[in-house]
Structures are given as C-alpha cells and as structure tokens.
C-alpha cells in the first residue's frame, strides 16, 4: 500500500499542519511516511502546499507529479491540481472559497464548504480539519479515529482545550463526505 | 530511542549534538536555517558554544580555530554560504584539523534560489579551495541517513584529522520523515584533547597548527603525507548501496535525493518487466570506484541521474571507461527530476537495448 496526497491552499489555512498531522498519524500507525513542504518565497502571503506519502514499504520519492489525492483549499490550488490527480483518485474541494465546479468526471470529487462548516463549529481555524476528515472518509490509508488520537499526542498542551473542536471538525468533514458519496451513488430517475 | 517524525535540518543538528559537537558556528541561509535555529536553542542549554557569526567566512574560520584547539566542531550552510568557506576549508586541510560541514545544497550558480539541487558535487568532492586536498563527502538520501551520516562524519573527521562533509540538499533539509536519533554521548573529558591540539602547552612541548610550508621540498613532503592519508581513507571508508542489481541489465547511478527519486521510477519499471536497479554512492569521496567498475562489466547500460548538469557523471565515465554506454538525465537550477521523467529515460534505454516491456511506463510507485 502506498498513498500520496497533496494539500494546497493559501498560507495560513493550515495546509502544512494538516499534512504534518497526517504524517504523524501514519508514523503512529507503524507506517513509513514523508512530509514534503513547498518552502519557496511564494509562501509569504501566497500559496502553500505539502505532499504526504504513506506506505507500508520504504518510500522512494517524497514528491509526485500525479498524486492519488489532493485537498484544494482555494481556487489557484484547484486550477493547479485538478488536472494532476490520478484517474480514480480523490479531490477534496473547499467550496466555501471555490465557486468553480470540478470539470473532470474520472475522479472522486468531494465538495465540502469547509469554511462555513468550521464557522458553524465555532472556529474558522478548523477548515483544514474539516477537509482532512473528508479525505480520510473517502480514502483507506488512515481513519479519522487514528488521526484524532495522534492529534492528542502532537498538539501542544496549551492548545488541548481545542481538542474537542478539532475532533468534531474531523468527524463533521468525514460525515459530509460520506453523505455526499451516498448521494452520488443514488440512481436518479 | 523511538522513531519520530523529524525535519531533516533539525534532525542533523540534534544528531551533531548527540555525537558530541561542542561548538557550532554558522550564519543563516535557506534552506538550512532550521539547523542553526535548533543549535541556537540547544547548545547554550547544554553549556556548549553557539555563535551566529557575521558571515560564513567568519564561521568557517571560527570552526578552524575551535578545531585547532581540539574541540569537536561544525558548521552548516547552503551552497552560496559554502562557497564563501572555501579558503577556510583549504587551510583546514593544510593544517589537518578535523571538523564537520553540512551543505544543504540549493539551486545555483550565484545566489540562485532556495530549491533543492546537487550542483555542489564538484566543489565538495574535488575540492573547491586551492591545493591538492580531499575531504570525506557523505551523501545521505533520507532523514535517517542525514542523522547517521552526521554522527559518522564526526567520527571519521577525528579518526583521520580531516574535514568531513555531509552533502544534503534542500529537499532533505526541509522534509519530515520517520527517523531515530542516537543516544546522547557523554561529553568528552576536559583532559581528553588530542595530543596534537592547541590545548595549552603547560608541562609539555608546544604544538603548532599551521598550513604554511615556505620550503617547497617540505611542502611537497607534507603533500605526500596527505596523499598517503587519503589512500588509507580510500582503502577503508568507501560506502555504497546496491539495489535490485543482481539481475539488472540497466543500472541507474545516482546519489542522495536523486537516488530516492530514481528508486520510485525503478519500482515502476521493474513492475513493467524492465531489469533495472540502482547503484548509489554513499561516499562521494572516496568514490566507490572498484564496485562501479565491476558493475559496468555486468550491466548493458548505465543511466546517471543527478540534480545538476552532470557533475558525478564525469566520475562515472572515468570509472566505466567505455565498458558500457553511460547515459545521463539531470534537472538543475532547483528543479527535481520527477520519478515519471526518470522512468521514461529508463524505458527509452530499455527499448534501445531491445528489452521486451509493456507499452507505457507503469504508474506504479512505492
């Protein structure tokens, strides 16, 4: 099993942290993992992305041109990564900030209004966790329970009052993704 | 020690501390600055020396001074900063003092950019400073190796009174990967300075650390002494990895990050029926000459892959000496050769050699 995902958005949306959390969780699950960040000058106020690879074998390349999955948190990221996701792969789209529909029909596109969901949950900073939950629900590398448990370990103690909200965000993202999948699978008359 | 998710730059800095580094001198430069930041916190905590120098020129001369005093010392930097250190490295070679330098390479020449590259190969392997000198050059391909090579670099530097270089690149410095740090070594006893060091001459004859030999005959004798030392290192310290080469007709030769990118390409091509493997020099100097020569007699073709325009390629060509064709694929200026591109080059070579392979390169990755 080898799984790779690119998480992309504006700097400040929690793109790098979401990827690190995923990598920590993979390591906790006894798997191999790499986390590779964009670290160019464009990071300051511009776009940020990271690639996470998870495998049960030693990992060669920490980067890929054709990821199995992508989370796109803003429009420039959708434009850049939609064409690159492998056929049959997963694309999680933050529709709160992206008003263009996914054009491809050979990938599993999941529309999640993540900023709105985060606001409903009471903290706009939870957007990344909502989207991560959606990804986990539709891929098989790790479960939301595994990632949630890892969050407890890696989140500094001073932020532990936010654990409940983060767990809720992961769960809500997963729930929305599962509901969307059920809708897609229902035959229309 | 448990495996933890570690960023390359932090991992090698902490590894250096645990290997007994007593003094760190450096100047910030992306993509290695996290190492300096880690040292700035940890070294004072442990009562050891950390100095952010006014430039890389100053930093390497501080390393020279500390090394001459018998202190376990290091610096780290990235390509443009390392270029500034060349004079100091030559003087250290001429004085036979041990030290460790970590170069987290980035795109060049000149100020270039901060993206990963391997274009300091020639500078570090052939000696960017003046004079007939060598330094041990280790080329890690993972965060774990970045840790292990940093520890090894200190031990080899001490054993041979030589500068050891860990030649990493921006991607290794910036990425996080599961890795295990070594246990903390106990600090060296205050009276355990090497006999040659400038540790205070009270009660013994004075030592002299210098790279000046004004008499040409004397300088030539000193050079012969250095060459004998280098020959001993070549005899004892060559390291390399062979991956899937037993039945291979094509060998990719690559070091560091380029080698791990190639491993993904090789896995895909293997799945498509191409008999391809990887030869990875781990010590770039001493270069694994004999092993590569043997390999060139077993395979039908070699493909050198680098994140530069063909610097190690010249060494591979010299060793292979036309026993088999040597192809090259490189990306440079901070661009990484993606596994898909490498796979296409391997595939083209396989087709040229008449191998029966499936139609398109497989989209398999490990």
Coordinates of C-alpha atoms in Angstrom, one line a residue:
Chain A
X1 CA 0.0 0.0 0.0
X2 CA 1.3 3.4 -1.0
X3 CA -0.8 6.5 -0.7
X4 CA 0.1 10.1 -1.6
X5 CA -1.8 13.3 -1.2
X6 CA -1.1 17.0 -2.0
X7 CA -2.7 19.5 0.4
X8 CA -2.8 23.0 -1.1
X9 CA -4.2 26.5 -0.3
X10 CA -3.3 29.9 1.0
X11 CA -0.6 30.3 3.6
X12 CA -2.4 30.5 7.0
X13 CA -5.1 28.0 6.1
X14 CA -3.3 25.2 8.0
X15 CA -2.2 23.4 4.9
X16 CA 1.2 22.4 6.3
X17 CA -0.2 21.4 9.7
X18 CA -2.9 19.2 8.2
X19 CA -0.1 17.4 6.3
X20 CA 2.1 17.0 9.3
X21 CA -0.8 15.6 11.3
X22 CA -1.4 13.0 8.7
X23 CA 2.3 12.1 8.6
X24 CA 2.5 11.9 12.4
X25 CA -0.6 9.6 12.4
X26 CA 1.0 7.4 9.7
X27 CA 4.1 7.0 11.9
X28 CA 1.9 6.2 14.9
X29 CA 0.2 3.5 12.8
X30 CA 3.7 1.9 12.2
X31 CA 3.8 3.0 8.6
X32 CA 6.5 4.8 6.6
X33 CA 5.8 8.4 5.7
X34 CA 7.3 11.5 4.2
X35 CA 6.1 15.1 4.5
X36 CA 7.4 17.5 1.9
X37 CA 6.5 21.2 2.0
X38 CA 6.6 23.9 -0.5
X39 CA 9.2 26.3 1.0
X40 CA 9.7 28.9 -1.7
X41 CA 9.5 32.6 -1.2
X42 CA 5.9 32.4 -2.6
X43 CA 4.8 31.1 0.8
X44 CA 4.7 34.5 2.4
X45 CA 1.1 35.5 1.9
X46 CA 0.8 33.4 -1.2
X47 CA 0.1 29.7 -1.8
X48 CA 1.4 26.8 0.2
X49 CA 1.3 23.1 -0.4
X50 CA 2.7 19.9 1.0
X51 CA 2.9 16.3 -0.2
X52 CA 2.4 13.5 2.2
X53 CA 3.4 9.9 1.2
X54 CA 2.3 7.0 3.4
X55 CA 3.4 3.4 2.7
X56 CA 4.0 0.0 4.3
X57 CA 7.3 -0.1 2.4
X58 CA 10.3 2.3 2.4
X59 CA 9.4 5.4 0.5
X60 CA 11.4 6.4 -2.6
X61 CA 10.2 9.8 -3.9
X62 CA 8.7 12.2 -1.4
X63 CA 7.2 14.1 -4.3
X64 CA 4.9 13.1 -7.2
X65 CA 3.5 14.7 -10.4
X66 CA 0.4 12.5 -10.2
X67 CA -1.0 12.3 -6.7
X68 CA -3.7 9.8 -5.7
X69 CA -5.5 12.5 -3.8
X70 CA -5.5 16.3 -3.3
X71 CA -7.2 18.7 -0.9
X72 CA -7.6 22.1 -2.5
X73 CA -8.5 25.0 -0.2
X74 CA -8.5 27.8 -2.8
X75 CA -9.1 28.4 -6.5
X76 CA -5.5 28.6 -7.6
X77 CA -4.9 25.2 -6.0
X78 CA -7.9 23.6 -7.8
X79 CA -6.7 25.0 -11.1
X80 CA -3.2 23.6 -10.5
X81 CA -4.0 20.2 -9.0
X82 CA -7.3 19.1 -10.6
X83 CA -5.6 18.0 -13.8
X84 CA -2.9 16.1 -11.9
X85 CA -4.9 13.8 -9.7
X86 CA -4.7 10.2 -11.0
X87 CA -7.8 8.8 -12.7
X88 CA -9.9 7.2 -9.9
X89 CA -8.3 9.4 -7.3
X90 CA -9.8 11.7 -4.8
X91 CA -10.1 15.5 -5.0
X92 CA -11.5 17.3 -1.9
X93 CA -12.6 20.8 -2.7
X94 CA -13.2 23.7 -0.3
X95 CA -16.4 25.1 -1.9
X96 CA -16.5 28.0 0.6
X97 CA -13.7 29.7 -1.3
X98 CA -14.1 28.0 -4.7
X99 CA -17.1 28.7 -6.9
X100 CA -16.0 26.8 -9.9
X101 CA -17.1 23.2 -10.3
X102 CA -14.7 20.3 -10.8
X103 CA -14.5 19.6 -14.5
X104 CA -13.2 16.0 -14.5
X105 CA -15.5 13.1 -14.2
X106 CA -12.9 10.4 -13.8
X107 CA -12.0 11.3 -10.2
X108 CA -13.9 11.2 -6.9
X109 CA -14.6 15.0 -6.3
X110 CA -15.9 15.8 -2.9
X111 CA -17.4 19.3 -2.4
X112 CA -17.2 20.5 1.2
X113 CA -18.0 24.1 2.2
X114 CA -15.3 23.8 4.8
X115 CA -15.0 27.4 6.0
X116 CA -18.8 27.5 6.5
X117 CA -18.7 24.2 8.4
X118 CA -15.8 25.5 10.5
X119 CA -17.7 28.7 11.3
X120 CA -20.8 26.6 12.3
X121 CA -18.5 24.6 14.6
X122 CA -17.4 27.9 16.2
X123 CA -13.8 28.3 15.0
X124 CA -12.8 29.4 11.4
X125 CA -9.4 27.8 12.0
X126 CA -10.9 24.3 11.8
X127 CA -11.2 24.5 8.0
X128 CA -8.2 22.2 7.5
X129 CA -9.5 19.6 9.9
X130 CA -12.9 19.5 8.2
X131 CA -11.3 18.9 4.8
X132 CA -8.9 16.3 6.3
X133 CA -11.8 14.4 7.8
X134 CA -13.5 14.4 4.4
X135 CA -10.3 12.9 2.8
X136 CA -10.0 10.2 5.4
X137 CA -13.6 9.2 4.9
X138 CA -13.0 8.5 1.2
X139 CA -9.5 7.0 1.3
X140 CA -8.3 4.0 3.1
X141 CA -4.8 4.9 4.3
X142 CA -5.8 6.0 7.8
X143 CA -9.0 6.5 9.8
X144 CA -10.3 9.7 11.5
X145 CA -10.0 7.8 14.8
X146 CA -6.3 7.2 14.2
X147 CA -5.7 10.9 13.2
X148 CA -7.8 12.1 16.1
X149 CA -5.7 10.1 18.6
X150 CA -2.5 11.4 17.0
X151 CA -3.8 15.0 17.3
X152 CA -4.0 14.5 21.1
X153 CA -0.3 13.4 21.1
X154 CA 1.1 16.1 18.8
X155 CA -1.0 19.2 19.8
X156 CA 0.9 21.2 22.4
X157 CA -0.7 21.0 25.9
X158 CA -1.6 24.7 25.8
X159 CA -3.9 24.0 22.9
X160 CA -5.6 21.0 24.4
X161 CA -8.8 22.9 25.1
X162 CA -9.2 22.9 21.3
X163 CA -9.0 19.1 21.0
X164 CA -12.8 18.6 21.2
X165 CA -13.4 21.1 18.5
X166 CA -10.8 19.5 16.3
X167 CA -12.2 16.1 16.8
X168 CA -15.7 17.5 15.9
X169 CA -14.3 19.1 12.7
X170 CA -12.7 15.8 11.6
X171 CA -15.9 13.9 12.3
X172 CA -18.1 16.5 10.6
X173 CA -15.9 16.5 7.5
X174 CA -16.0 12.7 7.3
X175 CA -19.8 12.8 7.8
X176 CA -20.3 15.3 4.9
X177 CA -18.0 13.3 2.6
X178 CA -19.9 10.1 3.4
X179 CA -23.3 11.7 2.8
X180 CA -22.0 13.2 -0.5
X181 CA -20.8 9.7 -1.6
X182 CA -24.2 8.2 -0.8
X183 CA -26.0 10.9 -2.8
X184 CA -23.6 10.3 -5.8
X185 CA -24.3 6.6 -5.6
X186 CA -28.2 7.0 -5.5
X187 CA -29.5 6.4 -9.1
X188 CA -31.6 9.3 -10.3
X189 CA -35.0 8.7 -12.0
Chain B
X1 CA 15.1 5.7 21.1
X2 CA 11.8 5.7 19.3
X3 CA 11.2 6.7 15.7
X4 CA 9.8 10.2 15.4
X5 CA 8.7 12.5 12.6
X6 CA 11.8 14.7 12.2
X7 CA 12.6 17.6 9.8
X8 CA 15.9 17.0 8.1
X9 CA 17.6 20.2 9.3
X10 CA 16.5 19.7 12.9
X11 CA 17.5 16.0 12.7
X12 CA 21.1 16.6 11.7
X13 CA 21.6 19.4 14.2
X14 CA 20.3 17.2 17.1
X15 CA 22.4 14.3 15.8
X16 CA 25.5 16.5 15.8
X17 CA 24.8 17.4 19.5
X18 CA 24.4 13.8 20.4
X19 CA 27.6 12.9 18.6
X20 CA 29.4 15.3 20.9
X21 CA 29.6 18.5 18.9
X22 CA 30.9 21.1 21.4
X23 CA 30.9 24.2 19.3
X24 CA 28.7 25.3 16.4
X25 CA 29.4 28.4 14.2
X26 CA 27.1 29.4 11.4
X27 CA 25.2 32.0 9.5
X28 CA 21.6 31.7 8.5
X29 CA 20.7 30.7 4.9
X30 CA 17.7 29.0 3.5
X31 CA 17.1 26.0 3.1
X32 CA 19.2 25.0 6.2
X33 CA 18.3 27.7 8.7
X34 CA 16.3 25.4 11.0
X35 CA 19.6 23.7 11.9
X36 CA 21.1 27.0 13.1
X37 CA 17.9 27.8 15.0
X38 CA 18.0 24.4 16.7
X39 CA 21.6 24.9 17.6
X40 CA 20.9 28.4 18.9
X41 CA 18.5 26.9 21.5
X42 CA 20.1 23.6 22.3
X43 CA 23.8 24.4 22.6
X44 CA 23.5 27.1 25.3
X45 CA 21.1 24.8 27.1
X46 CA 23.8 22.2 27.3
X47 CA 26.5 24.7 28.2
X48 CA 28.1 24.3 24.8
X49 CA 29.2 27.0 22.3
X50 CA 26.9 28.5 19.7
X51 CA 27.9 31.5 17.7
X52 CA 26.0 33.2 14.9
X53 CA 28.9 34.6 13.0
X54 CA 28.9 37.8 11.0
X55 CA 29.3 35.8 7.8
X56 CA 30.2 32.3 6.5
X57 CA 33.8 33.4 6.1
X58 CA 33.9 34.2 9.8
X59 CA 32.0 31.0 10.7
X60 CA 34.4 28.7 8.9
X61 CA 37.4 30.4 10.5
X62 CA 35.8 30.0 13.9
X63 CA 35.5 26.3 13.1
X64 CA 39.1 26.3 12.1
X65 CA 40.1 27.9 15.4
X66 CA 37.9 25.6 17.6
X67 CA 39.2 22.5 15.7
X68 CA 42.8 23.6 16.2
X69 CA 42.0 23.7 19.9
X70 CA 40.9 20.1 19.8
X71 CA 37.2 20.9 20.1
X72 CA 34.5 18.8 18.3
X73 CA 33.1 21.5 16.0
X74 CA 31.0 22.0 12.9
X75 CA 29.2 24.4 10.7
X76 CA 26.3 24.1 8.3
X77 CA 25.2 26.2 5.4
X78 CA 23.8 26.1 1.9
X79 CA 25.6 26.5 -1.5
X80 CA 26.3 30.3 -1.7
X81 CA 27.4 30.2 2.0
X82 CA 29.6 27.2 1.5
X83 CA 31.3 28.9 -1.5
X84 CA 32.4 31.6 1.0
X85 CA 34.0 28.9 3.1
X86 CA 36.4 27.6 0.5
X87 CA 39.5 29.4 1.8
X88 CA 38.9 28.2 5.3
X89 CA 38.4 24.6 4.1
X90 CA 41.7 24.6 2.2
X91 CA 43.5 26.0 5.3
X92 CA 41.9 23.3 7.5
X93 CA 43.0 20.6 5.0
X94 CA 46.5 22.1 5.1
X95 CA 46.5 22.1 8.9
X96 CA 44.9 18.6 9.2
X97 CA 42.2 19.7 11.7
X98 CA 39.0 17.7 12.0
X99 CA 35.6 19.3 11.5
X100 CA 32.2 18.6 10.0
X101 CA 30.5 20.7 7.4
X102 CA 26.8 20.1 6.3
X103 CA 25.9 21.6 3.0
X104 CA 22.2 21.7 2.3
X105 CA 22.5 22.4 -1.4
X106 CA 20.3 24.8 -3.3
X107 CA 20.0 25.9 -6.9
X108 CA 22.8 27.9 -8.4
X109 CA 25.2 29.3 -9.7
X110 CA 25.4 32.6 -7.8
X111 CA 22.6 33.5 -5.4
X112 CA 20.4 31.1 -7.4
X113 CA 17.4 30.1 -5.4
X114 CA 16.4 28.1 -2.4
X115 CA 15.1 25.0 -4.1
X116 CA 16.9 21.6 -3.9
X117 CA 19.9 20.9 -6.1
X118 CA 23.1 18.8 -6.2
X119 CA 25.3 21.2 -8.1
X120 CA 27.9 21.4 -5.4
X121 CA 29.2 17.9 -6.2
X122 CA 32.3 19.1 -8.0
X123 CA 33.1 21.8 -5.4
X124 CA 32.9 19.5 -2.4
X125 CA 34.2 16.3 -4.0
X126 CA 37.1 17.7 -6.0
X127 CA 38.0 20.5 -3.5
X128 CA 36.6 24.0 -4.1
X129 CA 39.6 25.6 -2.3
X130 CA 43.2 25.6 -3.6
X131 CA 45.7 22.9 -3.2
X132 CA 45.9 19.1 -3.5
X133 CA 43.4 18.2 -0.8
X134 CA 40.5 15.9 -0.2
X135 CA 37.6 15.9 2.2
X136 CA 35.3 13.0 3.0
X137 CA 31.9 13.5 1.4
X138 CA 28.9 11.6 2.6
X139 CA 25.6 11.8 0.6
X140 CA 22.5 10.9 2.6
X141 CA 19.3 10.0 0.9
X142 CA 16.9 10.1 3.8
X143 CA 16.4 11.9 7.1
X144 CA 17.7 8.8 8.9
X145 CA 20.9 8.8 6.8
X146 CA 21.2 12.5 7.4
X147 CA 21.3 11.7 11.1
X148 CA 23.6 8.6 10.8
X149 CA 26.0 10.4 8.4
X150 CA 26.3 13.4 10.7
X151 CA 27.4 11.1 13.5
X152 CA 29.7 9.2 11.2
X153 CA 31.2 12.5 9.8
X154 CA 32.4 13.5 13.3
X155 CA 34.0 10.1 13.9
X156 CA 35.7 10.0 10.5
X157 CA 36.9 13.6 10.9
X158 CA 38.5 12.7 14.2
X159 CA 40.0 9.4 13.1
X160 CA 41.7 10.9 10.0
X161 CA 42.1 14.6 11.1
X162 CA 40.2 15.7 8.1
X163 CA 37.1 17.7 7.2
X164 CA 34.0 15.6 6.7
X165 CA 31.2 17.0 4.6
X166 CA 27.6 15.8 4.7
X167 CA 26.3 16.8 1.3
X168 CA 22.5 17.1 1.6
X169 CA 20.1 19.2 -0.4
X170 CA 17.1 21.5 0.2
X171 CA 14.5 18.7 0.0
X172 CA 16.3 16.6 2.7
X173 CA 16.7 19.6 4.9
X174 CA 13.0 20.6 4.6
X175 CA 11.2 17.3 4.5
X176 CA 10.0 15.4 7.5
X177 CA 10.3 11.6 7.8
X178 CA 10.3 9.0 10.4
X179 CA 13.7 8.6 11.9
X180 CA 15.5 7.6 15.1
X181 CA 18.1 9.8 16.8
X182 CA 21.1 8.2 18.5
X183 CA 21.6 8.3 22.3
X184 CA 23.4 11.3 23.7
X185 CA 27.1 10.6 24.0
X186 CA 28.7 11.6 27.3
X187 CA 30.7 14.8 26.9
X188 CA 34.4 14.4 26.3
X189 CA 36.6 14.7 29.4
X190 CA 38.3 18.1 29.7
X191 CA 41.8 16.4 29.6
X192 CA 40.9 14.2 26.6
X193 CA 42.1 16.7 23.9
X194 CA 44.0 15.1 21.0
X195 CA 47.8 15.2 21.5
X196 CA 48.3 17.5 18.5
X197 CA 45.7 20.1 19.6
X198 CA 46.4 23.5 20.9
X199 CA 45.0 22.7 24.4
X200 CA 47.5 24.6 26.5
X201 CA 51.2 23.7 26.5
X202 CA 51.8 23.7 30.2
X203 CA 54.0 20.8 31.1
X204 CA 54.5 19.6 27.5
X205 CA 56.2 20.7 24.3
X206 CA 54.3 23.3 22.2
X207 CA 52.2 22.2 19.3
X208 CA 52.0 24.1 16.1
X209 CA 48.9 24.1 13.8
X210 CA 49.7 25.8 10.5
X211 CA 49.2 25.4 6.8
X212 CA 52.4 27.2 5.8
X213 CA 55.5 25.4 4.5
X214 CA 57.7 28.0 2.8
X215 CA 60.2 25.5 1.7
X216 CA 58.8 23.8 -1.4
X217 CA 60.5 20.5 -0.6
X218 CA 59.0 20.5 2.8
X219 CA 55.6 21.4 1.3
X220 CA 55.9 18.5 -1.2
X221 CA 56.8 16.1 1.6
X222 CA 53.7 17.3 3.5
X223 CA 51.6 16.7 0.4
X224 CA 52.9 13.2 0.1
X225 CA 51.9 12.7 3.7
X226 CA 48.4 13.9 2.9
X227 CA 48.2 11.6 -0.1
X228 CA 49.2 8.6 2.0
X229 CA 46.4 9.5 4.4
X230 CA 43.9 9.9 1.5
X231 CA 45.0 6.5 0.2
X232 CA 44.3 5.0 3.6
X233 CA 40.8 6.5 3.6
X234 CA 40.1 5.2 0.1
X235 CA 41.1 1.7 1.3
X236 CA 38.9 1.7 4.3
X237 CA 35.9 4.1 4.0
X238 CA 34.1 3.5 0.7
X239 CA 30.4 3.1 1.2
X240 CA 27.7 2.5 -1.4
X241 CA 24.3 0.8 -1.8
X242 CA 23.3 -1.7 -4.5
X243 CA 19.5 -2.0 -5.0
X244 CA 18.0 -4.7 -7.3
X245 CA 21.2 -5.1 -9.3
X246 CA 21.6 -8.9 -9.2
X247 CA 19.8 -9.5 -12.5
X248 CA 19.9 -5.9 -13.8
X249 CA 20.8 -5.1 -17.4
X250 CA 20.4 -1.4 -16.7
X251 CA 21.9 0.4 -13.7
X252 CA 20.8 3.8 -12.6
X253 CA 23.7 5.6 -10.8
X254 CA 22.5 8.4 -8.5
X255 CA 23.3 9.8 -5.1
X256 CA 21.2 11.5 -2.3
X257 CA 17.8 12.7 -3.2
X258 CA 18.2 11.8 -6.9
X259 CA 18.7 8.2 -5.9
X260 CA 15.5 8.0 -3.9
X261 CA 13.6 9.7 -6.7
X262 CA 15.1 7.0 -9.0
X263 CA 14.0 4.2 -6.7
X264 CA 10.4 5.1 -7.3
X265 CA 11.0 5.1 -11.0
X266 CA 12.8 1.8 -10.8
X267 CA 9.9 0.1 -8.9
X268 CA 7.5 1.1 -11.6
X269 CA 9.8 -0.1 -14.4
X270 CA 10.5 -3.3 -12.6
X271 CA 6.7 -3.9 -12.5
X272 CA 6.7 -3.4 -16.2
X273 CA 9.4 -6.0 -16.7
X274 CA 12.5 -3.9 -17.1
X275 CA 15.6 -5.4 -15.4
X276 CA 16.8 -2.1 -13.8
X277 CA 18.5 -1.5 -10.5
X278 CA 20.2 1.3 -8.6
X279 CA 23.9 1.9 -7.7
X280 CA 24.1 4.6 -5.1
X281 CA 27.5 6.0 -4.0
X282 CA 27.1 6.9 -0.3
X283 CA 30.7 8.2 0.0
X284 CA 31.2 10.6 -3.0
X285 CA 34.8 10.8 -1.9
X286 CA 36.2 8.2 -1.5
X287 CA 34.3 7.3 -4.7
X288 CA 33.2 3.6 -5.0
X289 CA 35.5 3.1 -8.0
X290 CA 36.0 -0.7 -7.8
X291 CA 32.4 -1.6 -7.2
X292 CA 31.2 0.7 -10.1
X293 CA 33.9 -0.8 -12.4
X294 CA 32.7 -4.3 -11.6
X295 CA 29.1 -3.2 -12.2
X296 CA 30.0 -1.8 -15.6
X297 CA 31.2 -5.3 -16.6
X298 CA 27.8 -6.9 -15.6
X299 CA 25.2 -4.4 -17.0
X300 CA 24.5 -3.5 -20.6
X301 CA 24.0 0.2 -19.9
X302 CA 24.2 2.9 -17.1
X303 CA 22.0 5.9 -16.6
X304 CA 23.4 8.6 -14.4
X305 CA 20.6 10.7 -12.7
X306 CA 21.6 13.9 -10.9
X307 CA 20.1 17.2 -9.8
X308 CA 22.8 19.1 -11.8
X309 CA 24.0 19.0 -15.3
X310 CA 26.3 16.0 -15.0
X311 CA 28.9 16.5 -12.3
X312 CA 29.2 13.0 -10.9
X313 CA 28.7 11.8 -14.5
X314 CA 32.4 12.7 -15.1
X315 CA 33.5 10.3 -12.4
X316 CA 31.2 7.6 -13.6
X317 CA 32.5 8.0 -17.2
X318 CA 36.1 7.9 -15.9
X319 CA 35.5 4.7 -13.9
X320 CA 33.4 2.9 -16.5
X321 CA 35.9 3.8 -19.3
X322 CA 33.5 2.8 -22.1
X323 CA 32.9 -0.7 -20.8
X324 CA 29.2 0.0 -21.3
X325 CA 27.3 3.1 -22.6
X326 CA 26.7 5.8 -20.0
X327 CA 23.5 7.9 -20.4
X328 CA 22.6 11.0 -18.4
X329 CA 19.4 12.6 -17.2
X330 CA 19.6 15.7 -15.0
X331 CA 17.4 18.5 -13.9
X332 CA 19.1 21.6 -12.4
X333 CA 18.6 25.1 -11.0
X334 CA 16.4 23.8 -8.2
X335 CA 14.2 21.5 -10.3
X336 CA 13.8 17.9 -9.2
X337 CA 13.9 15.1 -11.7
X338 CA 10.5 13.5 -11.1
X339 CA 10.1 9.7 -10.9
X340 CA 7.9 9.8 -14.0
X341 CA 10.6 11.5 -16.1
X342 CA 13.3 9.2 -14.8
X343 CA 11.1 6.2 -15.6
X344 CA 10.7 7.5 -19.2
X345 CA 14.5 7.7 -19.6
X346 CA 14.9 4.1 -18.2
X347 CA 12.2 2.9 -20.5
X348 CA 13.8 4.6 -23.6
X349 CA 17.1 2.9 -22.7
X350 CA 15.4 -0.5 -22.2
X351 CA 13.7 -0.2 -25.6
X352 CA 17.1 0.8 -27.2
X353 CA 18.6 -2.4 -25.7
X354 CA 15.7 -4.4 -27.2
X355 CA 14.1 -5.4 -23.9
X356 CA 10.5 -6.7 -24.1
X357 CA 8.5 -4.3 -22.0
X358 CA 4.8 -3.4 -21.7
X359 CA 3.6 -0.4 -23.8
X360 CA 3.6 2.5 -21.4
X361 CA 5.6 3.3 -18.3
X362 CA 3.6 1.9 -15.4
X363 CA 2.1 4.4 -12.9
X364 CA 3.3 2.3 -10.0
X365 CA 5.0 3.9 -7.1
X366 CA 6.4 2.7 -3.8

